[in-house]
Short mmCIF file of C-alpha atoms in Angstrom, two decimals:
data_model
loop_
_atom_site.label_atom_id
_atom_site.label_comp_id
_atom_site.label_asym_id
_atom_site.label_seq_id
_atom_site.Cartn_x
_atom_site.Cartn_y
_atom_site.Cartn_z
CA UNK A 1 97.03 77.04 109.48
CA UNK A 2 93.49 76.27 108.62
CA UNK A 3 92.11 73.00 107.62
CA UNK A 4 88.67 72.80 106.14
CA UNK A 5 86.13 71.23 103.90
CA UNK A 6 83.53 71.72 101.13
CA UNK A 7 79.91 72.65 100.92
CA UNK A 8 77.63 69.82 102.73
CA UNK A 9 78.07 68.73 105.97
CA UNK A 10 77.46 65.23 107.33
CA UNK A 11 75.37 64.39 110.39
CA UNK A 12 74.38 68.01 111.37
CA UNK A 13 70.92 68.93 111.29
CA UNK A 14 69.35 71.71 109.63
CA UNK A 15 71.91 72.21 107.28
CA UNK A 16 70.75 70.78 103.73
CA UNK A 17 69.97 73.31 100.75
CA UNK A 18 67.10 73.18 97.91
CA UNK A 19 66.65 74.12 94.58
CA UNK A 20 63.67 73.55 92.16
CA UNK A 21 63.18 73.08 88.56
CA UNK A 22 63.15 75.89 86.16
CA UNK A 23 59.64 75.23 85.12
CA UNK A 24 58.80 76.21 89.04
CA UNK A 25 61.36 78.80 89.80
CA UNK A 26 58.39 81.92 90.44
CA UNK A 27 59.66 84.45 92.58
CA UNK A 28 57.98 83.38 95.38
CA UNK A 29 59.37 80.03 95.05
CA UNK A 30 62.85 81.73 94.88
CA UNK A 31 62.11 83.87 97.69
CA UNK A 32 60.90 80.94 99.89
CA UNK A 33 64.28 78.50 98.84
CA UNK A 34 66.56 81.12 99.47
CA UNK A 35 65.48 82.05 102.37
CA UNK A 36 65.84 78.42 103.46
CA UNK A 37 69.38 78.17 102.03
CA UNK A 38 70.60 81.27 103.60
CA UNK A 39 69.24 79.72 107.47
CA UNK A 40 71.10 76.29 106.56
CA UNK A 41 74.19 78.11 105.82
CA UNK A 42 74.31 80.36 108.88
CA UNK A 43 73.55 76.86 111.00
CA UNK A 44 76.82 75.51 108.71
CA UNK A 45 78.60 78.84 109.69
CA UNK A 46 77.06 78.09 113.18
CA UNK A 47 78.33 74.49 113.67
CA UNK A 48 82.14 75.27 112.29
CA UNK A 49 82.68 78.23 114.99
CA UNK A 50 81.62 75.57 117.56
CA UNK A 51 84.17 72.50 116.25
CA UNK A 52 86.79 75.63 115.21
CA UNK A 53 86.92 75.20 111.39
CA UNK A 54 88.12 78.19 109.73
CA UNK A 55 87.95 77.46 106.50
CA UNK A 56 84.64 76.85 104.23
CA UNK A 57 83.74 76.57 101.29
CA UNK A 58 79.54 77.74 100.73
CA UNK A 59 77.87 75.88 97.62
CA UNK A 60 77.64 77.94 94.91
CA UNK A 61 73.84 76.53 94.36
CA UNK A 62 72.79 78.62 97.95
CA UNK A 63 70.87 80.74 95.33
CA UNK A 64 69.13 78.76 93.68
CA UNK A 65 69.50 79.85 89.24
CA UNK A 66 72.12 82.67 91.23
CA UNK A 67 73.57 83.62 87.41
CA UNK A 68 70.95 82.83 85.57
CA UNK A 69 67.73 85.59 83.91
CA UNK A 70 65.05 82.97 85.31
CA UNK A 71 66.27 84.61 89.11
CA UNK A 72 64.90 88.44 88.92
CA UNK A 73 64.89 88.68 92.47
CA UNK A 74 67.52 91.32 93.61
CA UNK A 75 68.40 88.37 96.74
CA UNK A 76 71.44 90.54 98.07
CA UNK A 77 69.43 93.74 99.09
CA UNK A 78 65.95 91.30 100.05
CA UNK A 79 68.06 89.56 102.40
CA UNK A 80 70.68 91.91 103.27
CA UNK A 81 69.96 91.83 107.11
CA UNK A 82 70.75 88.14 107.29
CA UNK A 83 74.06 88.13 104.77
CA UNK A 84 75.41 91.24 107.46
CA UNK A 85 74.70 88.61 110.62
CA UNK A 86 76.47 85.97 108.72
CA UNK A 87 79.28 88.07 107.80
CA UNK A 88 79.49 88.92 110.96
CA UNK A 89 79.84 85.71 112.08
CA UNK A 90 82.32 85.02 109.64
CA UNK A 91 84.66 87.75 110.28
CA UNK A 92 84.47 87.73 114.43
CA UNK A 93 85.14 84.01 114.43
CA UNK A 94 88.30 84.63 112.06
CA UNK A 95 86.57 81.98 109.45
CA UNK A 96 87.77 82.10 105.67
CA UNK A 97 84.91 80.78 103.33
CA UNK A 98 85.15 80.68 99.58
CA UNK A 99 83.30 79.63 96.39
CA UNK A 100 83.95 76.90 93.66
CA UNK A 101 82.08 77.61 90.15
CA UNK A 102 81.52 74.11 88.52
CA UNK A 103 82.45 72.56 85.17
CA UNK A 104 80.03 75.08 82.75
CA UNK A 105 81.96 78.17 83.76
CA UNK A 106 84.87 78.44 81.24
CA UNK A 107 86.41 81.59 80.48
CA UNK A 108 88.43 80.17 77.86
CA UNK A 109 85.81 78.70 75.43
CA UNK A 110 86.30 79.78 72.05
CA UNK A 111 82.11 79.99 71.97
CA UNK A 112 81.49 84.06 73.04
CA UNK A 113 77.88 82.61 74.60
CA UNK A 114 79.80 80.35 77.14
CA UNK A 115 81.88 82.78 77.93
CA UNK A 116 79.04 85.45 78.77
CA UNK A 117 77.39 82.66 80.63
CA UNK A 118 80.78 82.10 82.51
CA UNK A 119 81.55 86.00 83.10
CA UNK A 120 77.79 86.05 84.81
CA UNK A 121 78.96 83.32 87.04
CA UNK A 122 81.88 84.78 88.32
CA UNK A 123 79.87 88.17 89.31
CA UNK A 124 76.85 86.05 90.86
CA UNK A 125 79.69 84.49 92.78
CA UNK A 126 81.22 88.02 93.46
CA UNK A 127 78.27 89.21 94.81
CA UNK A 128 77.47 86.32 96.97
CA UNK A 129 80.88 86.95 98.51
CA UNK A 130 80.88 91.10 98.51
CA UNK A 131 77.35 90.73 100.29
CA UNK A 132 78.76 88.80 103.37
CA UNK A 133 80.88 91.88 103.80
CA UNK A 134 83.99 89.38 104.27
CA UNK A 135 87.62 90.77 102.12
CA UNK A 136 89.40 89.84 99.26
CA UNK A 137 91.19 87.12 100.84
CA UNK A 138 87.60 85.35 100.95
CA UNK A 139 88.18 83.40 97.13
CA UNK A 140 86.66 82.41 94.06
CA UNK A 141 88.04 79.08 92.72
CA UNK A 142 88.51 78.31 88.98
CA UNK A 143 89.62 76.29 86.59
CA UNK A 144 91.32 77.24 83.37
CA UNK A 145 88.76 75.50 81.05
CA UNK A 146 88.96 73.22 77.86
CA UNK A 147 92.05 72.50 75.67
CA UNK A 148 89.73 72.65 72.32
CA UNK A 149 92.93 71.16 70.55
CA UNK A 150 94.80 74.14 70.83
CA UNK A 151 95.92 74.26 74.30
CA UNK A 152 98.72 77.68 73.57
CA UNK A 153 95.73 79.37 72.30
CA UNK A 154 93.34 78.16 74.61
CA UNK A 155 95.85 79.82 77.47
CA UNK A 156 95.79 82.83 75.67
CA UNK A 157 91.90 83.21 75.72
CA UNK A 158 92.29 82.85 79.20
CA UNK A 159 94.74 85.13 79.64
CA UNK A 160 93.04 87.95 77.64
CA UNK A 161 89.37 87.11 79.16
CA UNK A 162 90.68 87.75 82.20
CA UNK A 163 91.80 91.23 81.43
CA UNK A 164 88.62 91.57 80.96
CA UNK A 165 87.01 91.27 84.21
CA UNK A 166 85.87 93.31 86.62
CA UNK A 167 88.18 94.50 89.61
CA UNK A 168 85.97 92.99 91.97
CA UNK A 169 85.95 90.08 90.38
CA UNK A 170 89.79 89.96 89.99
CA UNK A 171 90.37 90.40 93.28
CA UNK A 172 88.65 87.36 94.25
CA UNK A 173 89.48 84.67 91.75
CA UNK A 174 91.94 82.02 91.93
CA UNK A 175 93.14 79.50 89.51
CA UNK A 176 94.14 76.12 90.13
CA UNK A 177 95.80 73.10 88.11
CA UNK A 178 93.55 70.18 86.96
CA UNK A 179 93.62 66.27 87.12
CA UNK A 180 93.35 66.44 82.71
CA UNK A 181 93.82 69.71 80.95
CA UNK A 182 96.34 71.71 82.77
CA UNK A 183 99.33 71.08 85.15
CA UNK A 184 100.02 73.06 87.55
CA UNK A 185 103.43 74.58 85.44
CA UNK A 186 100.55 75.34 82.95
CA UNK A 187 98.53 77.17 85.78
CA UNK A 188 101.69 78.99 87.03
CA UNK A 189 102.72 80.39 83.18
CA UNK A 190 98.94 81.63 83.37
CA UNK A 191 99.38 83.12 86.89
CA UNK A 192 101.94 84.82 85.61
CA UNK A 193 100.47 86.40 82.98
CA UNK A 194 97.69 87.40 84.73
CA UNK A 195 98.42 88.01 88.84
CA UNK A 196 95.57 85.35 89.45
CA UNK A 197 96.93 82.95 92.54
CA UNK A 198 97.21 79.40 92.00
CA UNK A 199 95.72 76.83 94.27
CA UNK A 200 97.60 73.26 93.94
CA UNK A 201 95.32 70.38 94.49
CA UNK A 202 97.67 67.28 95.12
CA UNK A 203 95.91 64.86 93.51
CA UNK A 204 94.96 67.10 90.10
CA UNK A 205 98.96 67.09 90.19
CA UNK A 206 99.48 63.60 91.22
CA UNK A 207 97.44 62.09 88.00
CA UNK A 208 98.38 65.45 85.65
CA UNK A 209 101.67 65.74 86.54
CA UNK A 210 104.51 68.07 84.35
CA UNK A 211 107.21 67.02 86.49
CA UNK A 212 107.46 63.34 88.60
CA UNK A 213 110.38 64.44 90.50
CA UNK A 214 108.87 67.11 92.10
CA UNK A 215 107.02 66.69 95.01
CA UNK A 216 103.99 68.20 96.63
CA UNK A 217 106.64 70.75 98.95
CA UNK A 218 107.97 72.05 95.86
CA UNK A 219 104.67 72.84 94.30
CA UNK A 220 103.45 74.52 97.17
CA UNK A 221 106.39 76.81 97.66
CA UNK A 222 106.48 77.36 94.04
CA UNK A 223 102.81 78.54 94.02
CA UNK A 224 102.87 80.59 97.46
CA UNK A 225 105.23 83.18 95.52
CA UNK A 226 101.77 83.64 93.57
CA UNK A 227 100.03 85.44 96.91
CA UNK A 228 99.94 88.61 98.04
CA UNK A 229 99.47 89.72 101.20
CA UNK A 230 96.02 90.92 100.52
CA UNK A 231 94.91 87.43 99.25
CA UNK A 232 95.37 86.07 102.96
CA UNK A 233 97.05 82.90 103.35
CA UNK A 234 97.98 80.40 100.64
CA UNK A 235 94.98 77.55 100.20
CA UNK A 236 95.49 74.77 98.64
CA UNK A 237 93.57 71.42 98.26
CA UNK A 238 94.12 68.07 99.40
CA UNK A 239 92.45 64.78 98.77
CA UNK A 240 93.14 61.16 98.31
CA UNK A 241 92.38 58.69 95.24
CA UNK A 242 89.65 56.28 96.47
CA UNK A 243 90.36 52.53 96.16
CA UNK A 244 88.52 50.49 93.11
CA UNK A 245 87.33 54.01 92.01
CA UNK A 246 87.93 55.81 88.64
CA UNK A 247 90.65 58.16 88.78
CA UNK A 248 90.23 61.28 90.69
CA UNK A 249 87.76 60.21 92.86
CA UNK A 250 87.91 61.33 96.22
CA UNK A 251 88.14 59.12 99.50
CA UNK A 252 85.05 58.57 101.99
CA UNK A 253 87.13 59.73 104.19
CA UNK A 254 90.54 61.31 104.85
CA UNK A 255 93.04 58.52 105.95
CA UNK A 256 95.11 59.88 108.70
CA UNK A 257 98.59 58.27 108.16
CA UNK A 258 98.94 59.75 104.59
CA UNK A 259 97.41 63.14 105.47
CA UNK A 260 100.14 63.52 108.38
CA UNK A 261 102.64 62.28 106.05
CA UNK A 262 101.76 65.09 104.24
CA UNK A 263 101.05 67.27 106.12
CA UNK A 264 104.56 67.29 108.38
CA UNK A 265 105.59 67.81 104.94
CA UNK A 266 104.24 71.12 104.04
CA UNK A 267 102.55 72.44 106.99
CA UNK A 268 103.58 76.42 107.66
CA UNK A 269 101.48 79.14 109.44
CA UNK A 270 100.87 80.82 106.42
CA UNK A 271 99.23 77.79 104.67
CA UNK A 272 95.57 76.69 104.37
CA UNK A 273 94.30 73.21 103.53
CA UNK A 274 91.23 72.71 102.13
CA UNK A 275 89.89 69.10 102.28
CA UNK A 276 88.18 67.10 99.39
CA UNK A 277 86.83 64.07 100.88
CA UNK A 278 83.06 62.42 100.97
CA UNK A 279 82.55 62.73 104.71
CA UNK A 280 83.44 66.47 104.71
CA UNK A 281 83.04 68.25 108.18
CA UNK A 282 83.59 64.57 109.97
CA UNK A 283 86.76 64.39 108.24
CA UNK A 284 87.81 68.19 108.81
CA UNK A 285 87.30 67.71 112.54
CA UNK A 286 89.34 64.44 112.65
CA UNK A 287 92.32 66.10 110.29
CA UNK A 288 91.87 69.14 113.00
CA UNK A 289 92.37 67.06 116.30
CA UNK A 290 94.92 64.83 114.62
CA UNK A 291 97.34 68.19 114.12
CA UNK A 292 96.65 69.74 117.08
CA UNK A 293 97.66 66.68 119.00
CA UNK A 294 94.93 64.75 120.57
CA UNK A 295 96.47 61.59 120.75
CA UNK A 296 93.01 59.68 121.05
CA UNK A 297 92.04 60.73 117.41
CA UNK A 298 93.95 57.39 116.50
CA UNK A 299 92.00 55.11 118.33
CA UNK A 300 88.58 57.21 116.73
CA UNK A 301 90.43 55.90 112.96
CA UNK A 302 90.74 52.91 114.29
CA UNK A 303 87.16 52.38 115.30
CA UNK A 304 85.87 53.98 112.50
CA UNK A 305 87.98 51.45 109.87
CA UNK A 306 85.71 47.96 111.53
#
């Protein structure tokens, strides 16, 4: 088992990213940022073989306008050289990394512009992935999309855009259930249609639930029949509500009593848990020494809660 975290890390020096405006995004300003974003990531590749994370997930702004026409540069072949070092990296430290498209890419939109805006996406992200050199169990995460008032339908679209996509692109992408349009029974029906895996987030399911008896164990074992054994290890996500906070808004950090809780609950070889939490890499490396039992990890919580 892997536990992991998302994107940013906290406290670790060199590691931010940058983007511009579109009004300044010349080539050589592209050149220069992504250049900059590519050394922060291998120091964020650098830092998690040194605390033992294995699992990552890289921001999917690294390139800065990565899908979009204002970006001519051909980034994968200008800095080829340094995405073979990193992938290196990557696969001799045994580390799993993947990619999250936001909100704006929605395969299921009945608008055919959103939907070529989403399809470039999903190869941007592709590319990003293939030009690490790292395999298909190395994911892309997605959500279904909008329910446009016609949720059936709107799973259909989904269904049949994604017959459309590219191999390489298939072989990457995952779905997974949301916290408002669709439950992770919804997810599974699609997964089923379509051979995508299904990620379960436990607190998506915990506010968008189709079933309150069921608990998180059931989920999980219900979506690991969705893997193959060329999609690596079943992922999942795992967060907690914060306090005083709208719903679905993740903790500033991972509380360790619940997260053992759960994890005791579910925890298998086989399984990996990605973390959605505020303090990201902090709370990784607590979550990390709590299961591998380092008794003193308590007394960190402790500390850290006055």
């Amino acid at each position: 088992m892997s536990i992991g975290y998302a994107c940013l890390t906290i406290g670790v020096p060199d590691t931010s990213f940058k983007t511009c405006r579109k009004a300044n995004a010349t080539e050589e300003k592209l050149e220069e940022l992504i250049r900059f974003n590519l050394q922060s990531l291998e120091n964020i590749i650098d830092y998690n073989i040194r605390n033992q994370i294995k699992l990552f997930r890289i921001s999917s702004d690294i390139i800065p306008f990565g899908s979009s026409p204002v970006n001519t540069l051909v980034w994968w072949e200008l800095f080829e050289s340094q995405f073979e070092q990193m992938g290196r990296k990557i696969r001799d430290s045994g580390m799993r990394v993947s990619m999250h498209p936001g909100q704006y890419t929605v395969l299921n939109s009945p608008d055919e512009e959103i939907v070529a805006r989403a399809v470039e996406d999903l190869v941007y992200h592709t590319r990003f992935l293939d030009s690490l050199g790292v395999g298909s169990e190395h994911k892309i995460v997605l959500h279904i999309g909008g329910v446009y008032k016609e949720k059936e339908r709107a799973m259909q679209r989904f269904i049949e855009r994604y017959q459309t996509l590219s191999d390489a692109i298939k072989k990457r992408l995952v779905i997974e259930n949301d916290d408002r349009s669709y439950t992770v029974s919804e997810v599974l029906a699609i997964s089923q249609a379509t051979g995508a895996p299904v990620i379960y987030d436990n607190l998506h399911n915990a506010i968008n639930t189709s079933d309150i008896t069921k608990d998180d164990a059931y989920w999980i074992e219900l979506t690991r029949k969705t893997w193959k054994p060329e999609d690596g290890n079943q992922k999942i996500h795992y967060s907690q509500q914060s306090p005083m906070s709208r719903i679905g808004a993740h903790t500033k950090t991972i509380a360790l009593d619940p997260f053992m809780d759960f994890y005791h609950n579910v925890s298998r070889e086989d399984l990996d848990i990605m973390l959605e939490v505020k303090d990201k890499n902090l709370s990784a490396v607590k979550c990390i020494m709590a299961t591998t039992q380092q008794p003193h990890i308590n007394l960190l919580e402790r500390m850290e809660s006055l």
